[in-house]
PDB file of C-alpha atoms in Angstrom:
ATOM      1  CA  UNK A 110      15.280  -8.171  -9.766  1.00 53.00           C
ATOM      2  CA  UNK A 111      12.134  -6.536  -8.633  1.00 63.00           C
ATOM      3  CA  UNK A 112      11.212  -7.633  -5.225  1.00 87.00           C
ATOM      4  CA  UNK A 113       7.480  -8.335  -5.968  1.00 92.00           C
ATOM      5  CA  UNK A 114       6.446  -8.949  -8.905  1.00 93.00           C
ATOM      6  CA  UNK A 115       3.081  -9.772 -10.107  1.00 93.00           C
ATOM      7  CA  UNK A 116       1.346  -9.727 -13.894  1.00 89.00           C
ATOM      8  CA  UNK A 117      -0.289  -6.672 -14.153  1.00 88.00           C
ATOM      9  CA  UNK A 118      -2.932  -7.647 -16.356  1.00 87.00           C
ATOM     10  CA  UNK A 119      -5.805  -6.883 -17.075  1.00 91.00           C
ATOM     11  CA  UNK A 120      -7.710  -9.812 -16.416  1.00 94.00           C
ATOM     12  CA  UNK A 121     -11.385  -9.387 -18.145  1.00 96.00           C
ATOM     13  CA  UNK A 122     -13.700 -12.159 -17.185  1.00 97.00           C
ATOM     14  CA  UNK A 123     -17.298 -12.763 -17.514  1.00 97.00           C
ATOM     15  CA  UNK A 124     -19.455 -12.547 -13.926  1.00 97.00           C
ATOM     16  CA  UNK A 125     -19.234 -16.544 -12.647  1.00 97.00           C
ATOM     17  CA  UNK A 126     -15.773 -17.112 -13.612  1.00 97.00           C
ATOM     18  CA  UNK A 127     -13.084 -18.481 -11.953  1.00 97.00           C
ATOM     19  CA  UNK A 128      -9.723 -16.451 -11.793  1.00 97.00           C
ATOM     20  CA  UNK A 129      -5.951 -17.003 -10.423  1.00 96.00           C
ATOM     21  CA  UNK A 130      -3.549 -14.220  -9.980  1.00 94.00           C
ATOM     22  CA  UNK A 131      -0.009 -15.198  -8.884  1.00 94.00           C
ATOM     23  CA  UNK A 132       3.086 -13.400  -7.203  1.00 95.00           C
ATOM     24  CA  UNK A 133       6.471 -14.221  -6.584  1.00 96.00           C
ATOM     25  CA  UNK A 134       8.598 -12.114  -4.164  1.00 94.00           C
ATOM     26  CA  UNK A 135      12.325 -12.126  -4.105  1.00 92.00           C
ATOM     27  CA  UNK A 136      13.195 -11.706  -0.362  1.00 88.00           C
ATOM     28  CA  UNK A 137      13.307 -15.583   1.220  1.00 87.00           C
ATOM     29  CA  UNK A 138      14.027 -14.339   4.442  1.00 85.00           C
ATOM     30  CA  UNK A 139       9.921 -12.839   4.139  1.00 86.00           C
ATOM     31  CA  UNK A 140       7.404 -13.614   7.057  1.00 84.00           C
ATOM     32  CA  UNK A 141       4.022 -12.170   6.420  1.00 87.00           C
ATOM     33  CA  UNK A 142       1.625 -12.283   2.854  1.00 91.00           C
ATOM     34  CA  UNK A 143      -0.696 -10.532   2.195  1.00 92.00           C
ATOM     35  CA  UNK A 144      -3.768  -9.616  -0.796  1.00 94.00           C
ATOM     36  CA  UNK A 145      -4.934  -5.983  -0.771  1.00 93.00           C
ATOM     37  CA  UNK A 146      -7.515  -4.411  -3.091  1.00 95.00           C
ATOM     38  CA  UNK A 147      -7.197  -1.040  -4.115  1.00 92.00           C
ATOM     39  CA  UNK A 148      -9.969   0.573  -6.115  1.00 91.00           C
ATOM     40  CA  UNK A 149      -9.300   3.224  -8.541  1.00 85.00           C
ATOM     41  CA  UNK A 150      -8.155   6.572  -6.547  1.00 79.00           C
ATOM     42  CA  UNK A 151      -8.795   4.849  -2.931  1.00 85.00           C
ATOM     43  CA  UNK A 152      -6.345   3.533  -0.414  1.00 85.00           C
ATOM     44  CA  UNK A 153      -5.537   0.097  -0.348  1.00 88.00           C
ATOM     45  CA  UNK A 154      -7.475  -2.289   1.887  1.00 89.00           C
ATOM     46  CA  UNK A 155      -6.506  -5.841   3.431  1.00 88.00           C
ATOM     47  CA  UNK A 156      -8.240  -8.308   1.546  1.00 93.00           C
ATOM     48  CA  UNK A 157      -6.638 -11.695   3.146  1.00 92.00           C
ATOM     49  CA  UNK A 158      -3.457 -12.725   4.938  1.00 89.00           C
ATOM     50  CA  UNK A 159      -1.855 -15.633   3.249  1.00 92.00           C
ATOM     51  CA  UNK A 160      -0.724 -18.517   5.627  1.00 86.00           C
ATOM     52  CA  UNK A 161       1.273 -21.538   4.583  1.00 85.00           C
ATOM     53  CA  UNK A 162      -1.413 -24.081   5.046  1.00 86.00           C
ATOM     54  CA  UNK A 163      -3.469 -22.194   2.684  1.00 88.00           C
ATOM     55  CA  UNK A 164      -6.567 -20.392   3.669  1.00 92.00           C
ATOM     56  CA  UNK A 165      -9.870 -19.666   2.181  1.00 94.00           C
ATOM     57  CA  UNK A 166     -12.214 -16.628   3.059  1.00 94.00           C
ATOM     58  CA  UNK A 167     -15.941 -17.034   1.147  1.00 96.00           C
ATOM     59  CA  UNK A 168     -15.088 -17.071  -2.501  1.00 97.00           C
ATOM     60  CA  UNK A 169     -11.171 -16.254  -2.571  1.00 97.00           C
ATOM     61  CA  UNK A 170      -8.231 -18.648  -1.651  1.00 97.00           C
ATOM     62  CA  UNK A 171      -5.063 -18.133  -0.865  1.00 96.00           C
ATOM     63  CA  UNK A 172      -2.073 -20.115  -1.116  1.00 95.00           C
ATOM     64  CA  UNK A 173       1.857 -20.102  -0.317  1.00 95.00           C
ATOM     65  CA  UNK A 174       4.462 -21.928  -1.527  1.00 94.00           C
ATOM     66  CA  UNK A 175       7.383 -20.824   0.445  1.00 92.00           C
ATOM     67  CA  UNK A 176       9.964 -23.018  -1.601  1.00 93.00           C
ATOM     68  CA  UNK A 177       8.948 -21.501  -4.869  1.00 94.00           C
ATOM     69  CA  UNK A 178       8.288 -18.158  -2.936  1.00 94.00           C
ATOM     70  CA  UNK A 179       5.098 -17.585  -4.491  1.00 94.00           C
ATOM     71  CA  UNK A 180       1.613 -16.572  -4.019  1.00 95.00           C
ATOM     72  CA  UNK A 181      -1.280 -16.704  -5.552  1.00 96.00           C
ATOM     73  CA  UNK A 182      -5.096 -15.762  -4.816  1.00 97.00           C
ATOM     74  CA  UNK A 183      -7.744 -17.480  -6.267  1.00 97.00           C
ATOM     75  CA  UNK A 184     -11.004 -15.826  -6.640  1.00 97.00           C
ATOM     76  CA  UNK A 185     -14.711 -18.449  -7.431  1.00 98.00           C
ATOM     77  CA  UNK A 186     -17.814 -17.205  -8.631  1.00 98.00           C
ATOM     78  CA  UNK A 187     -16.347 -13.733  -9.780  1.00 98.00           C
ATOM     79  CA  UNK A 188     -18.810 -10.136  -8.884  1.00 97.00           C
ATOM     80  CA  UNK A 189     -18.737  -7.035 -10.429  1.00 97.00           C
ATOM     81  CA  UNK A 190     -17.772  -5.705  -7.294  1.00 97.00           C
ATOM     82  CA  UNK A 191     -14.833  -7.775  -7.279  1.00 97.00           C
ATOM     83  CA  UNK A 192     -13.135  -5.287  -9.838  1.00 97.00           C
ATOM     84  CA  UNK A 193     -10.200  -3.924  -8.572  1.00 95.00           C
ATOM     85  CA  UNK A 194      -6.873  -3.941  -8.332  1.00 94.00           C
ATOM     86  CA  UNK A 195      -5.148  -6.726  -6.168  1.00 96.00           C
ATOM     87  CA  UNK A 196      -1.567  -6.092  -4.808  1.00 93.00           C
ATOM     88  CA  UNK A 197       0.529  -9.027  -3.420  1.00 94.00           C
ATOM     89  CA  UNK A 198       2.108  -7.676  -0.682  1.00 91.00           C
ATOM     90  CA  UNK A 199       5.228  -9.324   1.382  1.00 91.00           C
ATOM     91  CA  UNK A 200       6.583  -7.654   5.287  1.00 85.00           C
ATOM     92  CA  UNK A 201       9.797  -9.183   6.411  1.00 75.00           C
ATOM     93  CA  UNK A 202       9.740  -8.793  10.347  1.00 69.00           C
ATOM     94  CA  UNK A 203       7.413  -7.001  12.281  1.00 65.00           C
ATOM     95  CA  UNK A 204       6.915  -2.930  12.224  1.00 65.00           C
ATOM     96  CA  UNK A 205       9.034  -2.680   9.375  1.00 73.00           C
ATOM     97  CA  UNK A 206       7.580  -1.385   5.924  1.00 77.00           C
ATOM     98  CA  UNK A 207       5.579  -3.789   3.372  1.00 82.00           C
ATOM     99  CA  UNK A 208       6.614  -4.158  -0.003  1.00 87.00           C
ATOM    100  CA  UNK A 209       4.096  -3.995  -2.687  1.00 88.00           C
ATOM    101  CA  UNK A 210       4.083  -5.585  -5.568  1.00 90.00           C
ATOM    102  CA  UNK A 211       2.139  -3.276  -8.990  1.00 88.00           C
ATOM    103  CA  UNK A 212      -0.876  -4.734  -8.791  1.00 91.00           C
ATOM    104  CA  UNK A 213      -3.026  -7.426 -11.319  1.00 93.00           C
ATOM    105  CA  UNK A 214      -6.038  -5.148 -12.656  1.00 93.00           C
ATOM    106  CA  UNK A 215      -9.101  -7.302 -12.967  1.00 96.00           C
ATOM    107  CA  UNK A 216     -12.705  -6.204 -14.603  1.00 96.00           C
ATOM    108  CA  UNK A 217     -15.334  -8.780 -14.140  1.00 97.00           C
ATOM    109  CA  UNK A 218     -18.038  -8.252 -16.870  1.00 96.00           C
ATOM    110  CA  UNK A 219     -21.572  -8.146 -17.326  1.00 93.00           C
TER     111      UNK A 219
ATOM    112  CA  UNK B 239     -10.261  -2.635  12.108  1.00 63.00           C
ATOM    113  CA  UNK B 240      -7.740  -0.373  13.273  1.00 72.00           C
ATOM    114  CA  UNK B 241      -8.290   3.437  12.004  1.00 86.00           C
ATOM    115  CA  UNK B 242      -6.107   5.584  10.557  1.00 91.00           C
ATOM    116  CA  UNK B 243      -7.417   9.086   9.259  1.00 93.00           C
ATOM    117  CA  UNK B 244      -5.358  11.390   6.806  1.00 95.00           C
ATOM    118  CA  UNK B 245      -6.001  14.864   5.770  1.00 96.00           C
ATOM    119  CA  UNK B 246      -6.698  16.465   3.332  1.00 96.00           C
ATOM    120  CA  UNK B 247      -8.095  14.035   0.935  1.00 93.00           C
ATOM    121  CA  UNK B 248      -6.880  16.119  -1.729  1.00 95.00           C
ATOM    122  CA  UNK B 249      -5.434  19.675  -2.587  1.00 96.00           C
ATOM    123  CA  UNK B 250      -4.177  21.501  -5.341  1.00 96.00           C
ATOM    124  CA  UNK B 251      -1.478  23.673  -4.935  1.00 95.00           C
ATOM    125  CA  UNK B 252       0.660  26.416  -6.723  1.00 96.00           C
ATOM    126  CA  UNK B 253       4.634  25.240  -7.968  1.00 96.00           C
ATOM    127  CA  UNK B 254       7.048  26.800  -5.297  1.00 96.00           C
ATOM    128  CA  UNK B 255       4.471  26.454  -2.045  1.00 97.00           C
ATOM    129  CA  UNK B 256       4.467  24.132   0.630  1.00 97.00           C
ATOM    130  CA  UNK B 257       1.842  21.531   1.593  1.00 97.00           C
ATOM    131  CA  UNK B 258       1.180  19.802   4.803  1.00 97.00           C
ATOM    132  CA  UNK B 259      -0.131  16.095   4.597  1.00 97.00           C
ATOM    133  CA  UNK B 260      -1.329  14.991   8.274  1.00 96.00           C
ATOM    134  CA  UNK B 261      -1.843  11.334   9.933  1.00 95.00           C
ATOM    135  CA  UNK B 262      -3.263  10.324  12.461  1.00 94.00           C
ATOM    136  CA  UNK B 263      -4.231   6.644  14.048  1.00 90.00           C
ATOM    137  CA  UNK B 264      -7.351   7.431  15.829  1.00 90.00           C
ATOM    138  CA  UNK B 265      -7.807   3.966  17.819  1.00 85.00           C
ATOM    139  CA  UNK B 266      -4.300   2.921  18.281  1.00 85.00           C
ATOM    140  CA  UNK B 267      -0.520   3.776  19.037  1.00 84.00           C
ATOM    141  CA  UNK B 268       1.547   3.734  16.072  1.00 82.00           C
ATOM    142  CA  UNK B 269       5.034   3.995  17.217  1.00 77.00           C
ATOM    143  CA  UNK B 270       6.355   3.786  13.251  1.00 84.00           C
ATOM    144  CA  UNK B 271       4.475   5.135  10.393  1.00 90.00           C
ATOM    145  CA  UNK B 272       5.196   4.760   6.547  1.00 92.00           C
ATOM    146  CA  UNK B 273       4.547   7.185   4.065  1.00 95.00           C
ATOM    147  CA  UNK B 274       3.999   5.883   0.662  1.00 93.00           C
ATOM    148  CA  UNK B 275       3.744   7.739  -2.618  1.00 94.00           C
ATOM    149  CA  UNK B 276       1.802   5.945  -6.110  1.00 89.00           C
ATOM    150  CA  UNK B 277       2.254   7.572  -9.044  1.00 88.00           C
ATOM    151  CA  UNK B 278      -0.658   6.424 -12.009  1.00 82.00           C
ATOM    152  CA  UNK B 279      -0.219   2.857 -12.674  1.00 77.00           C
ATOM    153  CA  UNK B 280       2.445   2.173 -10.822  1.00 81.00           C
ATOM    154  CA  UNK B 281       2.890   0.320  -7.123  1.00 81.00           C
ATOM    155  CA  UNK B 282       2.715   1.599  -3.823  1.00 85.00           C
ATOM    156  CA  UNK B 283       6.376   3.409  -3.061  1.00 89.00           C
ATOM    157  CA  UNK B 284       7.996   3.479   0.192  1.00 89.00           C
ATOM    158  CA  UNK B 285       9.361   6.620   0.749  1.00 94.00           C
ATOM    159  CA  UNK B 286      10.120   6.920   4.888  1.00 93.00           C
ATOM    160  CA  UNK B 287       9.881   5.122   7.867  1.00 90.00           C
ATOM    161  CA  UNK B 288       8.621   8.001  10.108  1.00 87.00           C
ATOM    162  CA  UNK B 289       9.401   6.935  14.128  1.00 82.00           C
ATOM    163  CA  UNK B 290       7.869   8.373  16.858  1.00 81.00           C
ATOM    164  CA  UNK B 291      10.830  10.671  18.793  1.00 81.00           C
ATOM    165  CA  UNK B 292      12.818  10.428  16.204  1.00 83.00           C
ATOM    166  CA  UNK B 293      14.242  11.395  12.390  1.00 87.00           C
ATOM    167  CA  UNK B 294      12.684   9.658   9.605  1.00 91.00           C
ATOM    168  CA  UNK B 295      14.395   7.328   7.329  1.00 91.00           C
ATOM    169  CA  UNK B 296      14.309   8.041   4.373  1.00 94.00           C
ATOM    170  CA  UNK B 297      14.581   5.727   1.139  1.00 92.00           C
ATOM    171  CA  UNK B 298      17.187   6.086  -1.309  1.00 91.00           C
ATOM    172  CA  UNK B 299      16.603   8.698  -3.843  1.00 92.00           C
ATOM    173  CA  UNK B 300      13.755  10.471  -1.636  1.00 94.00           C
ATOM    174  CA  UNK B 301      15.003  14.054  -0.765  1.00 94.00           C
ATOM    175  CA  UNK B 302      14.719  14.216   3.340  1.00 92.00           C
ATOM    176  CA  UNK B 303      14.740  18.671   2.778  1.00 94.00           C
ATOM    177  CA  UNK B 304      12.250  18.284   0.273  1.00 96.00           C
ATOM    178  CA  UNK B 305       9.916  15.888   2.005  1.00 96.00           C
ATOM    179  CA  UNK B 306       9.852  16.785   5.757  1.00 95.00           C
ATOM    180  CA  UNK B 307       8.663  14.525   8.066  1.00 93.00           C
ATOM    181  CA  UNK B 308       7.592  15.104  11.923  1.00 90.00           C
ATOM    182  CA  UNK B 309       6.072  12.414  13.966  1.00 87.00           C
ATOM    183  CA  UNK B 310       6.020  14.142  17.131  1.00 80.00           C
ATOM    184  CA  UNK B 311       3.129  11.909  19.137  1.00 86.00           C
ATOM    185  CA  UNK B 312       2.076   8.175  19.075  1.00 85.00           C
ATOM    186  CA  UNK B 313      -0.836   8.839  16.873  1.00 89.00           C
ATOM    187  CA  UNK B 314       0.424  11.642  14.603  1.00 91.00           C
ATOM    188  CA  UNK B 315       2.946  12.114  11.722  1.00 93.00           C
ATOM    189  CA  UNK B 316       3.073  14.848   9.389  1.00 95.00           C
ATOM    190  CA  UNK B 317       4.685  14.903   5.898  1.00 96.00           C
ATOM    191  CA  UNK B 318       5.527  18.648   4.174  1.00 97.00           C
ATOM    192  CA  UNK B 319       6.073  18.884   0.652  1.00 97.00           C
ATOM    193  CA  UNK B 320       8.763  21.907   0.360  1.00 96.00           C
ATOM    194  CA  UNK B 321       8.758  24.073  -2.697  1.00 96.00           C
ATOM    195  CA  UNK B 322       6.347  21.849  -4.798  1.00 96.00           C
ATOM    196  CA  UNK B 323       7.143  21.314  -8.429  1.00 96.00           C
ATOM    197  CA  UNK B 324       4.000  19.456 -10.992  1.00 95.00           C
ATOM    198  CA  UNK B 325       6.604  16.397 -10.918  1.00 95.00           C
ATOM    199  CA  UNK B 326       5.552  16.029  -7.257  1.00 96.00           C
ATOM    200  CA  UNK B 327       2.051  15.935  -8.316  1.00 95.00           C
ATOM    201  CA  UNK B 328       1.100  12.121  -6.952  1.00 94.00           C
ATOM    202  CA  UNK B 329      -1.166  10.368  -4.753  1.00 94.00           C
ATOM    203  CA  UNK B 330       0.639  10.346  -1.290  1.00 95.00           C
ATOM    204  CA  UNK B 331      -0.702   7.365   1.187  1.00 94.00           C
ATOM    205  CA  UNK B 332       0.353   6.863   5.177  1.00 93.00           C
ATOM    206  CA  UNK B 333      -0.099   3.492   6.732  1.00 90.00           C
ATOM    207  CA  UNK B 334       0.510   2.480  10.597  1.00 88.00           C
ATOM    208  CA  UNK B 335       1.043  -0.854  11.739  1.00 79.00           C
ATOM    209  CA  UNK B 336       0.317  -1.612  15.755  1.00 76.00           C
ATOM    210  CA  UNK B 337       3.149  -2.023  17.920  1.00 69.00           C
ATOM    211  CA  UNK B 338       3.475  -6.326  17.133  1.00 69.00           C
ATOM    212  CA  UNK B 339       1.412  -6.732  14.522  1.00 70.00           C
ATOM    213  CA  UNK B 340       1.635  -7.501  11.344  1.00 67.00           C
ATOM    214  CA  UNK B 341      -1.486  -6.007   9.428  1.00 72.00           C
ATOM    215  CA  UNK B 342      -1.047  -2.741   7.678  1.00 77.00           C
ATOM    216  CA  UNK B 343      -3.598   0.172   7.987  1.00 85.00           C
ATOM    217  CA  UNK B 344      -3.869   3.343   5.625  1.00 88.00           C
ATOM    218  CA  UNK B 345      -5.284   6.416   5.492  1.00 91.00           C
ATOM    219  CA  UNK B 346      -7.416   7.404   2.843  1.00 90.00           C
ATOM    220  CA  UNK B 347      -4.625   9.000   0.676  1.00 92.00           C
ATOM    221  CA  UNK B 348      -4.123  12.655  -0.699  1.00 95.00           C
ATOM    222  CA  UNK B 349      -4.045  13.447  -4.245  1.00 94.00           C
ATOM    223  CA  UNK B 350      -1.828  15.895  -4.669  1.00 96.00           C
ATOM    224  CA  UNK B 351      -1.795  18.120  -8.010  1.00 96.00           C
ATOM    225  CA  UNK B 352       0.778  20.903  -8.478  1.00 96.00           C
ATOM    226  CA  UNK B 353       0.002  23.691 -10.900  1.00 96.00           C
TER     227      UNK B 353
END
């Protein structure tokens, strides 16, 4: 079983929609969530941390569900800009190596 | 953010040479650095924890002679590919996290090509 795994898409959607990706990771014994974005040929870049109470940041969300151990981000209002790549991404203790999951491509369009 | 600058951005080399792929945090001490390699369409791939002072560790299946890696100060680790082959031909990404955090920070990546 992979350790991350995430539906790799692609999500098209117009400009204004609303869009979910979700994650689950395998490792229970994980601390620390993450969302990068990665643009095609470019290194990845934090997007948000994911916290159990939830957290929101502008137009994306973030939630955890630690029981189901899954993740999801939830993006509002959806840019052009916003298309990327977004990689769920799950550390177990501190200073060791993440795990990424593939990546969901999504293409917001005109 | 924290800043972590790699070099070169990209080369092209001939099969059988070797290339050099440097890393450096610029703002910060990295004691531990990761070097991560992403072939097209696929994830982000651990290959090596690269410590400060000491020997890398090296994933499974990841050849430690073929992939040499020094991380001789706090804010630099280099990675040589040995005797490059077009199958090595990937896009090859460090990332530093500081001492007790949790937040990881990458370099801009090398695209590597082997002809």
């Amino acid at each position: 079983r992979k350790e991350v795994e995430q539906d790799p898409g692609p999500f098209n959607v117009p400009e204004g929609a609303t869009v979910a990706f979700n994650c689950t990771y395998s490792n229970s014994a994980s601390q620390s969530f993450f969302w990068y974005r990665q643009d095609c040929r470019k290194e990845p870049k934090l997007l948000m941390s994911v916290y159990s109470s939830g957290n929101e940041d502008g137009r994306f969300t973030a939630q955890l569900n630690r029981a189901s151990q899954y993740i999801s981000l939830l993006i509002r209002d959806s840019k052009l800009s916003d298309s990327a790549t977004y990689l769920c991404v799950v550390g177990w203790v501190r200073n060791t190596p993440l795990v990424f999951g593939k990546g969901t491509r999504l293409s917001v369009i005109a | 953010g924290a800043v972590v600058s790699q070099h070169p951005s990209r080369v092209i080399c001939k099969s059988g040479t070797s290339v050099k792929i440097e890393c450096r945090s610029l703002d910060f001490q990295a004691t531990t650095m990761f070097w991560y390699r992403q072939f097209p369409k696929q994830s982000l791939m651990l290959m090596a924890t690269s410590n400060e002072g000491s020997k890398a560790t090296y994933e499974q299946g990841v050849e430690k002679d073929k992939f040499l890696i020094n991380h001789a100060s706090l804010t630099l680790s280099t990675l040589t590919v040995t005797s490059a082959h077009p199958e090595d031909s990937s896009f090859y990404i460090c990332s530093a996290i500081i001492a007790g955090g949790t937040e990881a920070f990458f370099g801009q990546g090398t695209r590597l090509t082997v002809v």
